[in-house]
Structures are given as C-alpha cells and as structure tokens.
Amino acid sequence: MDGRATNTIAESLVGVKALHKVADDVFLNYLVKPLPSPAEALRLVVPGAYLSLHMVLGQCGVLNNPSNLYTCVRPSTSSAPEGEILLVGRRFATNNPAPLFHVYALKPNIPNGDKLDDHIDGKFSYPRATPERAFCDWLYLAKNDVKALGAEPPLDCDMHQLDMDRLCRVASHLGVSDELECWLERHREYLLDVGNASNTSEALGF
C-alpha cells in the first residue's frame, strides 16, 4: 500500500474517532481500553522530552487551574536552544482537536541527581516528571527568563500534595534552592491572608 492510500485510510479513521492524530504520521489508537494518554506519543513527537510543569502539577492537584496543554521539558540542543518553545500539534486543533505539546528547553547539563525517582515518575509508561521535579522545572525556567512560560508557579498551589524533602533535593540539583525558599516564603504570607486562604479552600472543594 502506498503512502497516499495509507494517509487516506488513517484520516478516515481519525474522522470516525478510531484514531487520534497527534502529529504527522503519529496516531493514538482510540479503540483500545483504557484510552491511551497523548503523552504516550511523547517519545515520537518530542524525542528526549518528558511531561512536566502545568500538566503534571494540575493532574496531581497542586494547581487549582489545571491545563489541557501537554507541557514538556527536554534538554536544549544547538538547533533548539535553551528557552525556546516549540508548539507541536497546533495545526490539527481545528479539524482534529489533537493535544498541544508545549516544549521548553533546559540547559543540556542539568543533572537528574543520584536519585532518579526524585525526578522521573516510574509509575507511568511514558517519561513523566515527579510533581516535585515539575515544580522545580517551573522555577528553573522562570529564573532563566523563559518569557513564553511566564512567571513562577502561582501562590495558590496546594503544597500538601508535594514531598517537601524531595522538593528541596530536586531544587538543589537544578540550582533553584534560593528561588524555592523565596517562593515558599511568599506562599506562607499568601496563606496568612484570610481572603486568600478562603479562596484556595473553595477552589479545592473544601
């Protein structure tokens, strides 16, 4: 079967929602149960990247406003330097609401440290940061003025969802210990405000 015929069949299966188009020549099978996560396509769509930032923190309950964007991090390269953001999948958003992968770059020499499970969550079948690494990735990118990312994590985060010892270890590996300490101090001040504490509780359903 030639490429044109294959593409025609694939597009027809997308039309009936049997396949989900992630990127050119990359599809998810939506006839299997449980449904695959679009993050399963990370290795093909963004080699070397892992799920992090908003998506991880939103799914674990740290963020009050979860994102539908698949925010990823990968080491920078000469062709994709530190701080660059790539938008993968946007061209499919109208006809086929494929996931958007927002990819941020770290310096290539950023270590994972001695404890890999501090950084990568082994419970998933695709590369995914631990919540603590996702939070520190955000601090790192904000520190390095990645304008596409914006500011540091919002102060209404639910930090009870994080392992604070692990968070401090990861922050040390990424060189953002000072940034974490300053953020936590602002977070403590934020929680002392009765109005903010009330808003956070309502957002969390308490």
mmCIF file of N, CA and C in Angstrom, residues 69-148:
data_model
loop_
_atom_site.group_PDB
_atom_site.id
_atom_site.type_symbol
_atom_site.label_atom_id
_atom_site.label_comp_id
_atom_site.label_asym_id
_atom_site.label_seq_id
_atom_site.Cartn_x
_atom_site.Cartn_y
_atom_site.Cartn_z
ATOM 1 N N LEU A 69 -2.950 21.631 28.104
ATOM 2 C CA LEU A 69 -1.751 21.610 27.276
ATOM 3 C C LEU A 69 -0.754 20.611 27.843
ATOM 4 N N TYR A 70 -0.149 19.830 26.959
ATOM 5 C CA TYR A 70 0.848 18.861 27.388
ATOM 6 C C TYR A 70 2.198 19.561 27.448
ATOM 7 N N THR A 71 2.513 20.071 28.648
ATOM 8 C CA THR A 71 3.742 20.838 28.831
ATOM 9 C C THR A 71 4.899 19.890 29.095
ATOM 10 N N CYS A 72 5.928 20.015 28.287
ATOM 11 C CA CYS A 72 7.056 19.093 28.311
ATOM 12 C C CYS A 72 8.365 19.852 28.484
ATOM 13 N N VAL A 73 9.367 19.138 28.940
ATOM 14 C CA VAL A 73 10.711 19.693 29.099
ATOM 15 C C VAL A 73 11.689 18.731 28.460
ATOM 16 N N ARG A 74 12.715 19.258 27.816
ATOM 17 C CA ARG A 74 13.778 18.434 27.261
ATOM 18 C C ARG A 74 15.067 19.230 27.292
ATOM 19 N N PRO A 75 16.218 18.541 27.226
ATOM 20 C CA PRO A 75 17.491 19.276 27.174
ATOM 21 C C PRO A 75 17.581 20.096 25.893
ATOM 22 N N SER A 76 18.229 21.246 25.979
ATOM 23 C CA SER A 76 18.415 22.067 24.792
ATOM 24 C C SER A 76 19.492 21.463 23.900
ATOM 25 N N THR A 77 19.437 21.796 22.628
ATOM 26 C CA THR A 77 20.442 21.362 21.657
ATOM 27 C C THR A 77 20.846 22.577 20.829
ATOM 28 N N SER A 78 21.828 22.405 19.975
ATOM 29 C CA SER A 78 22.283 23.516 19.151
ATOM 30 C C SER A 78 21.189 24.025 18.224
ATOM 31 N N SER A 79 20.312 23.115 17.783
ATOM 32 C CA SER A 79 19.233 23.517 16.876
ATOM 33 C C SER A 79 17.988 23.981 17.620
ATOM 34 N N ALA A 80 17.880 23.632 18.903
ATOM 35 C CA ALA A 80 16.742 24.047 19.728
ATOM 36 C C ALA A 80 17.304 24.524 21.061
ATOM 37 N N PRO A 81 17.743 25.776 21.127
ATOM 38 C CA PRO A 81 18.478 26.257 22.297
ATOM 39 C C PRO A 81 17.620 26.404 23.536
ATOM 40 N N GLU A 82 18.306 26.611 24.650
ATOM 41 C CA GLU A 82 17.632 26.801 25.924
ATOM 42 C C GLU A 82 16.644 27.957 25.831
ATOM 43 N N GLY A 83 15.480 27.736 26.369
ATOM 44 C CA GLY A 83 14.493 28.784 26.405
ATOM 45 C C GLY A 83 13.549 28.792 25.225
ATOM 46 N N GLU A 84 13.851 28.039 24.176
ATOM 47 C CA GLU A 84 12.963 28.026 23.022
ATOM 48 C C GLU A 84 11.696 27.251 23.355
ATOM 49 N N ILE A 85 10.590 27.704 22.815
ATOM 50 C CA ILE A 85 9.347 26.964 22.957
ATOM 51 C C ILE A 85 8.896 26.506 21.582
ATOM 52 N N LEU A 86 8.540 25.255 21.476
ATOM 53 C CA LEU A 86 8.027 24.702 20.230
ATOM 54 C C LEU A 86 6.556 24.377 20.430
ATOM 55 N N LEU A 87 5.738 24.698 19.451
ATOM 56 C CA LEU A 87 4.321 24.355 19.503
ATOM 57 C C LEU A 87 4.099 23.204 18.539
ATOM 58 N N VAL A 88 3.795 22.048 19.058
ATOM 59 C CA VAL A 88 3.610 20.855 18.237
ATOM 60 C C VAL A 88 2.149 20.452 18.298
ATOM 61 N N GLY A 89 1.512 20.304 17.134
ATOM 62 C CA GLY A 89 0.131 19.855 17.111
ATOM 63 C C GLY A 89 -0.893 20.937 16.877
ATOM 64 N N ARG A 90 -0.495 22.209 16.900
ATOM 65 C CA ARG A 90 -1.467 23.291 16.753
ATOM 66 C C ARG A 90 -2.214 23.202 15.416
ATOM 67 N N ARG A 91 -1.518 22.748 14.367
ATOM 68 C CA ARG A 91 -2.134 22.734 13.044
ATOM 69 C C ARG A 91 -3.284 21.742 12.955
ATOM 70 N N PHE A 92 -3.442 20.869 13.964
ATOM 71 C CA PHE A 92 -4.526 19.896 13.945
ATOM 72 C C PHE A 92 -5.680 20.314 14.859
ATOM 73 N N ALA A 93 -5.573 21.471 15.475
ATOM 74 C CA ALA A 93 -6.516 21.823 16.531
ATOM 75 C C ALA A 93 -7.932 22.053 16.014
ATOM 76 N N THR A 94 -8.092 22.483 14.763
ATOM 77 C CA THR A 94 -9.428 22.807 14.250
ATOM 78 C C THR A 94 -10.182 21.564 13.799
ATOM 79 N N ASN A 95 -9.592 20.827 12.866
ATOM 80 C CA ASN A 95 -10.292 19.674 12.304
ATOM 81 C C ASN A 95 -10.213 18.443 13.198
ATOM 82 N N ASN A 96 -9.142 18.320 13.923
ATOM 83 C CA ASN A 96 -8.972 17.199 14.849
ATOM 84 C C ASN A 96 -8.333 17.758 16.108
ATOM 85 N N PRO A 97 -9.074 17.840 17.202
ATOM 86 C CA PRO A 97 -8.535 18.516 18.387
ATOM 87 C C PRO A 97 -7.408 17.728 19.040
ATOM 88 N N ALA A 98 -6.290 17.671 18.333
ATOM 89 C CA ALA A 98 -5.132 16.956 18.852
ATOM 90 C C ALA A 98 -4.534 17.710 20.038
ATOM 91 N N PRO A 99 -3.837 17.012 20.913
ATOM 92 C CA PRO A 99 -3.218 17.687 22.052
ATOM 93 C C PRO A 99 -2.132 18.640 21.583
ATOM 94 N N LEU A 100 -1.960 19.715 22.330
ATOM 95 C CA LEU A 100 -0.875 20.642 22.058
ATOM 96 C C LEU A 100 0.275 20.314 22.998
ATOM 97 N N PHE A 101 1.447 20.136 22.435
ATOM 98 C CA PHE A 101 2.641 19.894 23.223
ATOM 99 C C PHE A 101 3.449 21.190 23.271
ATOM 100 N N HIS A 102 3.537 21.791 24.440
ATOM 101 C CA HIS A 102 4.390 22.959 24.633
ATOM 102 C C HIS A 102 5.709 22.444 25.200
ATOM 103 N N VAL A 103 6.775 22.673 24.476
ATOM 104 C CA VAL A 103 8.058 22.074 24.832
ATOM 105 C C VAL A 103 9.044 23.165 25.237
ATOM 106 N N TYR A 104 9.547 23.073 26.460
ATOM 107 C CA TYR A 104 10.515 24.025 26.970
ATOM 108 C C TYR A 104 11.875 23.333 27.089
ATOM 109 N N ALA A 105 12.942 24.122 26.926
ATOM 110 C CA ALA A 105 14.286 23.547 26.940
ATOM 111 C C ALA A 105 15.058 23.974 28.180
ATOM 112 N N LEU A 106 15.733 23.006 28.800
ATOM 113 C CA LEU A 106 16.659 23.261 29.889
ATOM 114 C C LEU A 106 18.076 23.208 29.342
ATOM 115 N N LYS A 107 19.022 23.711 30.121
ATOM 116 C CA LYS A 107 20.411 23.551 29.729
ATOM 117 C C LYS A 107 20.730 22.064 29.618
ATOM 118 N N PRO A 108 21.551 21.650 28.653
ATOM 119 C CA PRO A 108 21.789 20.216 28.453
ATOM 120 C C PRO A 108 22.530 19.544 29.599
ATOM 121 N N ASN A 109 23.203 20.343 30.444
ATOM 122 C CA ASN A 109 23.998 19.729 31.512
ATOM 123 C C ASN A 109 23.271 19.693 32.847
ATOM 124 N N ILE A 110 21.952 19.948 32.836
ATOM 125 C CA ILE A 110 21.193 19.865 34.090
ATOM 126 C C ILE A 110 21.119 18.403 34.517
ATOM 127 N N PRO A 111 21.614 18.066 35.717
ATOM 128 C CA PRO A 111 21.622 16.659 36.138
ATOM 129 C C PRO A 111 20.290 16.218 36.710
ATOM 130 N N ASN A 112 20.083 14.918 36.734
ATOM 131 C CA ASN A 112 18.922 14.348 37.419
ATOM 132 C C ASN A 112 19.250 13.976 38.854
ATOM 133 N N GLY A 113 20.521 14.052 39.221
ATOM 134 C CA GLY A 113 20.904 13.729 40.578
ATOM 135 C C GLY A 113 21.070 12.234 40.797
ATOM 136 N N ASP A 114 21.405 11.890 42.035
ATOM 137 C CA ASP A 114 21.679 10.494 42.373
ATOM 138 C C ASP A 114 20.402 9.661 42.454
ATOM 139 N N LYS A 115 19.311 10.273 42.806
ATOM 140 C CA LYS A 115 18.049 9.545 42.986
ATOM 141 C C LYS A 115 17.134 9.817 41.804
ATOM 142 N N LEU A 116 17.143 8.918 40.843
ATOM 143 C CA LEU A 116 16.337 9.138 39.638
ATOM 144 C C LEU A 116 14.862 9.251 39.971
ATOM 145 N N ASP A 117 14.398 8.501 40.997
ATOM 146 C CA ASP A 117 12.970 8.545 41.319
ATOM 147 C C ASP A 117 12.572 9.872 41.963
ATOM 148 N N ASP A 118 13.541 10.721 42.306
ATOM 149 C CA ASP A 118 13.211 12.082 42.715
ATOM 150 C C ASP A 118 12.728 12.901 41.523
ATOM 151 N N HIS A 119 13.157 12.509 40.338
ATOM 152 C CA HIS A 119 12.947 13.331 39.152
ATOM 153 C C HIS A 119 11.951 12.725 38.167
ATOM 154 N N ILE A 120 12.027 11.423 37.939
ATOM 155 C CA ILE A 120 11.180 10.764 36.950
ATOM 156 C C ILE A 120 10.238 9.794 37.651
ATOM 157 N N ASP A 121 8.961 9.901 37.359
ATOM 158 C CA ASP A 121 7.938 9.061 37.987
ATOM 159 C C ASP A 121 7.843 7.743 37.228
ATOM 160 N N GLY A 122 8.346 6.688 37.829
ATOM 161 C CA GLY A 122 8.403 5.382 37.176
ATOM 162 C C GLY A 122 7.081 4.653 37.099
ATOM 163 N N LYS A 123 6.005 5.238 37.635
ATOM 164 C CA LYS A 123 4.705 4.554 37.612
ATOM 165 C C LYS A 123 4.023 4.669 36.251
ATOM 166 N N PHE A 124 4.570 5.494 35.363
ATOM 167 C CA PHE A 124 3.932 5.736 34.079
ATOM 168 C C PHE A 124 4.718 5.077 32.948
ATOM 169 N N SER A 125 4.019 4.808 31.852
ATOM 170 C CA SER A 125 4.636 4.132 30.713
ATOM 171 C C SER A 125 5.317 5.103 29.763
ATOM 172 N N TYR A 126 5.335 6.360 30.094
ATOM 173 C CA TYR A 126 5.986 7.377 29.272
ATOM 174 C C TYR A 126 6.818 8.265 30.205
ATOM 175 N N PRO A 127 7.779 9.001 29.674
ATOM 176 C CA PRO A 127 8.619 9.846 30.536
ATOM 177 C C PRO A 127 7.798 10.958 31.185
ATOM 178 N N ARG A 128 7.801 10.988 32.503
ATOM 179 C CA ARG A 128 6.979 11.955 33.228
ATOM 180 C C ARG A 128 7.713 12.396 34.499
ATOM 181 N N ALA A 129 7.774 13.684 34.718
ATOM 182 C CA ALA A 129 8.427 14.214 35.910
ATOM 183 C C ALA A 129 7.600 13.900 37.151
ATOM 184 N N THR A 130 8.285 13.751 38.273
ATOM 185 C CA THR A 130 7.575 13.743 39.544
ATOM 186 C C THR A 130 6.990 15.142 39.758
ATOM 187 N N PRO A 131 5.957 15.274 40.582
ATOM 188 C CA PRO A 131 5.425 16.615 40.850
ATOM 189 C C PRO A 131 6.492 17.573 41.372
ATOM 190 N N GLU A 132 7.417 17.038 42.186
ATOM 191 C CA GLU A 132 8.467 17.889 42.743
ATOM 192 C C GLU A 132 9.399 18.401 41.644
ATOM 193 N N ARG A 133 9.747 17.519 40.680
ATOM 194 C CA ARG A 133 10.591 17.948 39.569
ATOM 195 C C ARG A 133 9.823 18.941 38.682
ATOM 196 N N ALA A 134 8.536 18.691 38.466
ATOM 197 C CA ALA A 134 7.736 19.598 37.643
ATOM 198 C C ALA A 134 7.713 20.998 38.250
ATOM 199 N N PHE A 135 7.580 21.069 39.572
ATOM 200 C CA PHE A 135 7.560 22.367 40.240
ATOM 201 C C PHE A 135 8.901 23.073 40.093
ATOM 202 N N CYS A 136 9.977 22.317 40.261
ATOM 203 C CA CYS A 136 11.313 22.914 40.170
ATOM 204 C C CYS A 136 11.684 23.254 38.728
ATOM 205 N N ASP A 137 11.197 22.478 37.771
ATOM 206 C CA ASP A 137 11.384 22.856 36.365
ATOM 207 C C ASP A 137 10.791 24.241 36.121
ATOM 208 N N TRP A 138 9.618 24.476 36.696
ATOM 209 C CA TRP A 138 8.940 25.766 36.528
ATOM 210 C C TRP A 138 9.790 26.888 37.129
ATOM 211 N N LEU A 139 10.318 26.659 38.337
ATOM 212 C CA LEU A 139 11.177 27.666 38.966
ATOM 213 C C LEU A 139 12.419 27.925 38.119
ATOM 214 N N TYR A 140 12.999 26.857 37.582
ATOM 215 C CA TYR A 140 14.210 26.982 36.767
ATOM 216 C C TYR A 140 13.937 27.814 35.516
ATOM 217 N N LEU A 141 12.862 27.516 34.824
ATOM 218 C CA LEU A 141 12.554 28.225 33.590
ATOM 219 C C LEU A 141 12.204 29.685 33.869
ATOM 220 N N ALA A 142 11.493 29.951 34.977
ATOM 221 C CA ALA A 142 11.180 31.332 35.340
ATOM 222 C C ALA A 142 12.456 32.094 35.689
ATOM 223 N N LYS A 143 13.374 31.428 36.389
ATOM 224 C CA LYS A 143 14.653 32.046 36.756
ATOM 225 C C LYS A 143 15.435 32.438 35.518
ATOM 226 N N ASN A 144 15.360 31.594 34.479
ATOM 227 C CA ASN A 144 16.120 31.838 33.261
ATOM 228 C C ASN A 144 15.332 32.656 32.236
ATOM 229 N N ASP A 145 14.255 33.283 32.715
ATOM 230 C CA ASP A 145 13.518 34.264 31.916
ATOM 231 C C ASP A 145 12.988 33.680 30.617
ATOM 232 N N VAL A 146 12.364 32.528 30.716
ATOM 233 C CA VAL A 146 11.680 31.970 29.551
ATOM 234 C C VAL A 146 10.332 32.676 29.445
ATOM 235 N N LYS A 147 10.272 33.697 28.611
ATOM 236 C CA LYS A 147 9.094 34.574 28.576
ATOM 237 C C LYS A 147 7.836 33.828 28.156
ATOM 238 N N ALA A 148 8.001 32.791 27.352
ATOM 239 C CA ALA A 148 6.823 32.048 26.918
ATOM 240 C C ALA A 148 6.166 31.322 28.089
#
